[in-house]
PDB file of C-alpha atoms in Angstrom:
ATOM      1  CA  MET X  14      87.683  23.803 160.870  1.00 71.00           C
ATOM      2  CA  LYS X  15      90.053  24.818 158.225  1.00 82.00           C
ATOM      3  CA  PHE X  16      88.044  25.491 154.934  1.00 86.00           C
ATOM      4  CA  PHE X  17      91.020  27.154 152.951  1.00 92.00           C
ATOM      5  CA  GLU X  18      92.392  25.318 149.875  1.00 94.00           C
ATOM      6  CA  LYS X  19      95.963  26.057 148.788  1.00 95.00           C
ATOM      7  CA  THR X  20      96.883  26.151 144.934  1.00 97.00           C
ATOM      8  CA  ILE X  21      99.592  23.953 144.175  1.00 97.00           C
ATOM      9  CA  ALA X  22      99.495  24.304 140.636  1.00 98.00           C
ATOM     10  CA  SER X  23      97.555  26.169 137.747  1.00 97.00           C
ATOM     11  CA  LYS X  24      97.174  25.496 134.178  1.00 98.00           C
ATOM     12  CA  GLU X  25      95.550  27.895 131.686  1.00 97.00           C
ATOM     13  CA  ILE X  26      93.403  25.926 129.263  1.00 97.00           C
ATOM     14  CA  TYR X  27      91.694  28.721 127.399  1.00 97.00           C
ATOM     15  CA  ASN X  28      92.242  32.580 127.124  1.00 96.00           C
ATOM     16  CA  GLY X  29      89.095  34.571 125.735  1.00 95.00           C
ATOM     17  CA  ARG X  30      87.576  37.766 125.386  1.00 93.00           C
ATOM     18  CA  ILE X  31      85.165  37.501 128.429  1.00 93.00           C
ATOM     19  CA  LEU X  32      86.571  34.508 130.151  1.00 94.00           C
ATOM     20  CA  ASN X  33      89.734  32.432 130.799  1.00 97.00           C
ATOM     21  CA  LEU X  34      89.624  28.499 131.795  1.00 97.00           C
ATOM     22  CA  LYS X  35      91.949  26.893 133.997  1.00 98.00           C
ATOM     23  CA  VAL X  36      92.442  23.805 136.267  1.00 98.00           C
ATOM     24  CA  ASP X  37      94.008  24.283 139.598  1.00 97.00           C
ATOM     25  CA  GLU X  38      95.336  21.357 141.545  1.00 98.00           C
ATOM     26  CA  VAL X  39      94.494  22.321 145.276  1.00 97.00           C
ATOM     27  CA  GLU X  40      95.627  20.964 148.814  1.00 96.00           C
ATOM     28  CA  LEU X  41      92.593  20.254 150.564  1.00 95.00           C
ATOM     29  CA  PRO X  42      91.949  21.059 154.654  1.00 93.00           C
ATOM     30  CA  ASP X  43      92.697  17.612 155.452  1.00 93.00           C
ATOM     31  CA  GLY X  44      96.041  17.508 153.397  1.00 92.00           C
ATOM     32  CA  GLY X  45      94.679  15.779 150.458  1.00 94.00           C
ATOM     33  CA  THR X  46      94.642  16.951 146.844  1.00 97.00           C
ATOM     34  CA  SER X  47      92.042  17.460 144.269  1.00 97.00           C
ATOM     35  CA  PHE X  48      91.614  19.403 141.053  1.00 97.00           C
ATOM     36  CA  ARG X  49      89.535  22.453 140.411  1.00 97.00           C
ATOM     37  CA  GLU X  50      88.019  23.583 136.870  1.00 97.00           C
ATOM     38  CA  LEU X  51      87.541  27.319 137.184  1.00 97.00           C
ATOM     39  CA  VAL X  52      86.397  30.010 134.985  1.00 96.00           C
ATOM     40  CA  ASP X  53      88.156  33.683 135.421  1.00 95.00           C
ATOM     41  CA  HIS X  54      85.065  35.892 133.972  1.00 96.00           C
ATOM     42  CA  LYS X  55      84.777  39.387 133.517  1.00 96.00           C
ATOM     43  CA  GLN X  56      82.709  41.384 136.023  1.00 97.00           C
ATOM     44  CA  GLY X  57      79.275  42.176 135.228  1.00 97.00           C
ATOM     45  CA  VAL X  58      76.459  44.653 136.059  1.00 98.00           C
ATOM     46  CA  GLY X  59      72.663  44.341 136.152  1.00 98.00           C
ATOM     47  CA  ILE X  60      70.411  47.006 136.382  1.00 98.00           C
ATOM     48  CA  LEU X  61      66.508  47.073 137.539  1.00 98.00           C
ATOM     49  CA  PRO X  62      64.906  49.971 135.537  1.00 98.00           C
ATOM     50  CA  VAL X  63      61.558  51.042 137.543  1.00 98.00           C
ATOM     51  CA  ARG X  64      59.853  53.949 135.657  1.00 96.00           C
ATOM     52  CA  GLY X  65      56.754  54.734 137.845  1.00 95.00           C
ATOM     53  CA  ASN X  66      54.807  51.672 138.425  1.00 97.00           C
ATOM     54  CA  ARG X  67      56.371  49.687 135.725  1.00 98.00           C
ATOM     55  CA  ILE X  68      59.662  47.704 135.478  1.00 98.00           C
ATOM     56  CA  ILE X  69      61.502  47.267 132.230  1.00 98.00           C
ATOM     57  CA  PHE X  70      63.035  43.927 131.160  1.00 98.00           C
ATOM     58  CA  VAL X  71      64.682  42.806 128.110  1.00 97.00           C
ATOM     59  CA  ARG X  72      63.794  39.615 126.364  1.00 97.00           C
ATOM     60  CA  GLN X  73      66.721  37.813 124.396  1.00 95.00           C
ATOM     61  CA  PHE X  74      67.889  34.277 123.309  1.00 96.00           C
ATOM     62  CA  ARG X  75      70.746  33.128 125.364  1.00 95.00           C
ATOM     63  CA  LYS X  76      72.715  30.310 123.546  1.00 94.00           C
ATOM     64  CA  ALA X  77      74.408  28.618 126.636  1.00 93.00           C
ATOM     65  CA  ILE X  78      70.684  27.521 127.628  1.00 94.00           C
ATOM     66  CA  GLU X  79      69.171  27.620 124.272  1.00 97.00           C
ATOM     67  CA  LYS X  80      66.100  29.442 125.560  1.00 96.00           C
ATOM     68  CA  VAL X  81      64.706  33.145 125.176  1.00 96.00           C
ATOM     69  CA  ILE X  82      64.502  34.557 128.544  1.00 96.00           C
ATOM     70  CA  LEU X  83      63.176  37.518 130.511  1.00 97.00           C
ATOM     71  CA  GLU X  84      65.900  39.531 132.329  1.00 97.00           C
ATOM     72  CA  ILE X  85      67.049  42.681 133.522  1.00 98.00           C
ATOM     73  CA  PRO X  86      69.523  44.915 131.311  1.00 97.00           C
ATOM     74  CA  ALA X  87      72.879  43.675 131.922  1.00 97.00           C
ATOM     75  CA  GLY X  88      76.382  43.266 130.533  1.00 96.00           C
ATOM     76  CA  LEU X  89      80.115  43.278 131.140  1.00 96.00           C
ATOM     77  CA  VAL X  90      82.240  45.828 132.687  1.00 97.00           C
ATOM     78  CA  GLU X  91      85.064  46.746 130.502  1.00 94.00           C
ATOM     79  CA  ALA X  92      88.725  47.261 131.214  1.00 91.00           C
ATOM     80  CA  GLY X  93      89.350  50.410 133.509  1.00 94.00           C
ATOM     81  CA  GLU X  94      85.624  50.933 133.565  1.00 96.00           C
ATOM     82  CA  ASP X  95      83.760  51.628 137.029  1.00 96.00           C
ATOM     83  CA  PRO X  96      80.574  49.381 137.438  1.00 97.00           C
ATOM     84  CA  LYS X  97      78.329  52.583 137.591  1.00 97.00           C
ATOM     85  CA  GLU X  98      79.673  53.673 134.444  1.00 97.00           C
ATOM     86  CA  ALA X  99      79.020  50.218 132.849  1.00 97.00           C
ATOM     87  CA  ALA X 100      75.427  50.149 134.057  1.00 97.00           C
ATOM     88  CA  VAL X 101      74.663  53.746 132.581  1.00 96.00           C
ATOM     89  CA  ARG X 102      76.277  52.399 129.232  1.00 95.00           C
ATOM     90  CA  GLU X 103      74.551  49.165 129.317  1.00 95.00           C
ATOM     91  CA  LEU X 104      70.905  50.664 130.125  1.00 95.00           C
ATOM     92  CA  GLN X 105      71.410  53.208 127.157  1.00 94.00           C
ATOM     93  CA  GLU X 106      72.590  50.405 124.865  1.00 93.00           C
ATOM     94  CA  GLU X 107      70.036  47.931 125.824  1.00 94.00           C
ATOM     95  CA  ILE X 108      66.646  50.156 126.511  1.00 94.00           C
ATOM     96  CA  GLY X 109      67.466  53.745 125.197  1.00 94.00           C
ATOM     97  CA  LEU X 110      67.528  55.278 128.808  1.00 95.00           C
ATOM     98  CA  ASN X 111      69.955  57.044 130.381  1.00 94.00           C
ATOM     99  CA  PRO X 112      69.587  57.110 134.366  1.00 96.00           C
ATOM    100  CA  LEU X 113      69.966  60.214 136.604  1.00 95.00           C
ATOM    101  CA  ASP X 114      69.801  57.878 139.658  1.00 95.00           C
ATOM    102  CA  LEU X 115      71.499  54.742 140.121  1.00 95.00           C
ATOM    103  CA  HIS X 116      71.289  53.109 143.548  1.00 96.00           C
ATOM    104  CA  PHE X 117      73.651  50.131 144.511  1.00 97.00           C
ATOM    105  CA  LEU X 118      71.819  46.986 145.511  1.00 96.00           C
ATOM    106  CA  GLY X 119      74.842  44.853 146.362  1.00 96.00           C
ATOM    107  CA  GLU X 120      76.815  42.163 144.579  1.00 97.00           C
ATOM    108  CA  MET X 121      76.080  38.571 143.582  1.00 96.00           C
ATOM    109  CA  TRP X 122      78.162  35.517 142.566  1.00 96.00           C
ATOM    110  CA  PRO X 123      75.991  33.677 139.933  1.00 93.00           C
ATOM    111  CA  SER X 124      77.835  30.217 140.456  1.00 94.00           C
ATOM    112  CA  PRO X 125      80.847  30.525 142.820  1.00 94.00           C
ATOM    113  CA  GLY X 126      81.548  26.748 142.648  1.00 94.00           C
ATOM    114  CA  PHE X 127      83.516  27.219 139.375  1.00 94.00           C
ATOM    115  CA  THR X 128      83.544  30.821 138.572  1.00 96.00           C
ATOM    116  CA  ASN X 129      84.885  34.014 139.774  1.00 96.00           C
ATOM    117  CA  GLU X 130      82.240  36.233 138.149  1.00 96.00           C
ATOM    118  CA  VAL X 131      80.752  38.897 139.959  1.00 97.00           C
ATOM    119  CA  THR X 132      77.743  41.058 139.296  1.00 98.00           C
ATOM    120  CA  THR X 133      77.059  44.445 140.666  1.00 98.00           C
ATOM    121  CA  LEU X 134      73.442  45.311 140.721  1.00 98.00           C
ATOM    122  CA  PHE X 135      71.843  48.617 140.596  1.00 98.00           C
ATOM    123  CA  MET X 136      68.341  50.156 140.372  1.00 97.00           C
ATOM    124  CA  ALA X 137      67.425  53.326 138.769  1.00 97.00           C
ATOM    125  CA  SER X 138      63.956  55.113 138.779  1.00 96.00           C
ATOM    126  CA  GLN X 139      64.727  58.549 136.863  1.00 95.00           C
ATOM    127  CA  PHE X 140      65.672  58.752 133.291  1.00 94.00           C
ATOM    128  CA  VAL X 141      66.394  60.732 130.246  1.00 93.00           C
ATOM    129  CA  ILE X 142      65.465  58.984 126.906  1.00 90.00           C
ATOM    130  CA  GLU X 143      68.379  58.495 124.379  1.00 85.00           C
ATOM    131  CA  PRO X 144      68.391  56.633 121.207  1.00 80.00           C
ATOM    132  CA  ARG X 145      69.635  53.188 121.648  1.00 77.00           C
ATOM    133  CA  LYS X 146      73.285  52.177 120.669  1.00 73.00           C
ATOM    134  CA  GLN X 147      72.625  48.507 120.413  1.00 70.00           C
ATOM    135  CA  ASP X 148      75.693  46.111 119.857  1.00 69.00           C
ATOM    136  CA  ASP X 149      75.876  44.761 116.513  1.00 75.00           C
ATOM    137  CA  ASP X 150      75.120  41.003 117.786  1.00 77.00           C
ATOM    138  CA  GLU X 151      72.506  41.811 120.326  1.00 76.00           C
ATOM    139  CA  PHE X 152      68.961  41.207 119.490  1.00 89.00           C
ATOM    140  CA  ILE X 153      66.888  42.487 122.325  1.00 91.00           C
ATOM    141  CA  GLU X 154      63.203  43.084 122.659  1.00 95.00           C
ATOM    142  CA  ILE X 155      62.001  45.666 125.462  1.00 95.00           C
ATOM    143  CA  VAL X 156      59.144  44.387 127.781  1.00 97.00           C
ATOM    144  CA  GLU X 157      57.681  46.704 130.279  1.00 97.00           C
ATOM    145  CA  MET X 158      55.357  45.272 133.192  1.00 98.00           C
ATOM    146  CA  PRO X 159      53.430  46.550 136.000  1.00 98.00           C
ATOM    147  CA  ILE X 160      55.197  46.200 139.377  1.00 98.00           C
ATOM    148  CA  ARG X 161      52.426  44.005 140.645  1.00 97.00           C
ATOM    149  CA  THR X 162      52.491  41.638 137.790  1.00 98.00           C
ATOM    150  CA  VAL X 163      56.565  41.244 137.975  1.00 98.00           C
ATOM    151  CA  ARG X 164      56.009  40.475 141.967  1.00 97.00           C
ATOM    152  CA  ALA X 165      53.343  37.872 141.101  1.00 97.00           C
ATOM    153  CA  LEU X 166      55.678  36.235 138.464  1.00 97.00           C
ATOM    154  CA  TYR X 167      58.773  36.462 140.905  1.00 97.00           C
ATOM    155  CA  LEU X 168      56.557  34.895 143.806  1.00 96.00           C
ATOM    156  CA  LYS X 169      55.820  31.849 141.541  1.00 97.00           C
ATOM    157  CA  GLY X 170      59.421  31.342 140.737  1.00 96.00           C
ATOM    158  CA  LYS X 171      59.150  32.581 136.985  1.00 95.00           C
ATOM    159  CA  PHE X 172      62.263  34.511 136.761  1.00 96.00           C
ATOM    160  CA  SER X 173      65.202  31.820 136.311  1.00 93.00           C
ATOM    161  CA  ASP X 174      68.139  34.193 135.609  1.00 95.00           C
ATOM    162  CA  ALA X 175      70.294  34.500 138.860  1.00 96.00           C
ATOM    163  CA  LYS X 176      70.768  38.291 138.730  1.00 97.00           C
ATOM    164  CA  THR X 177      67.215  39.062 137.856  1.00 98.00           C
ATOM    165  CA  ALA X 178      65.632  36.913 140.657  1.00 97.00           C
ATOM    166  CA  CYS X 179      68.287  38.378 142.952  1.00 97.00           C
ATOM    167  CA  VAL X 180      67.675  41.842 142.238  1.00 97.00           C
ATOM    168  CA  LEU X 181      64.038  41.404 142.342  1.00 98.00           C
ATOM    169  CA  GLY X 182      64.202  39.737 145.871  1.00 96.00           C
ATOM    170  CA  ARG X 183      66.441  42.806 147.033  1.00 96.00           C
ATOM    171  CA  PHE X 184      63.861  45.212 145.278  1.00 96.00           C
ATOM    172  CA  PHE X 185      60.647  43.637 146.898  1.00 96.00           C
ATOM    173  CA  SER X 186      62.373  43.323 150.253  1.00 92.00           C
ATOM    174  CA  LEU X 187      62.779  47.293 150.308  1.00 85.00           C
ATOM    175  CA  MET X 188      59.234  47.734 149.396  1.00 77.00           C
TER     176      MET X 188
END
């Protein structure tokens, strides 16, 4: 069966700093038509910082879900920036560590049903401490936990953030 959907028309609804919204009219595989509401989103990075037998997380409020959550350091890739460069910058900004090793752990699409956002995942385990250069609108608490505690929480489904759950799954599968 053919699964491809051909775009017939596209209408931009909003053009923002980190995302654009559009509605595409598409031709379905059976010849019918439908509409797709889509978010064109900047690429992101997420980094799992492992220091000795501990993993470093950030706790912060996320307005979209109205909750404080525990997640890995992460951020957006700026125009012309390589994901590795963005990962180094984000670690320094969020937790004050400059990674000496950065290991690629793959990519993930948080919600491909409506957005093209892709997050590149890394792990780092050797660092140089540097003063944090936190963004003005970012309020973060740094949280360190023993790997065995993180694994127990992961196995109980306590990490709801997609990038965090994904990178932890990949990390624990390597152990």
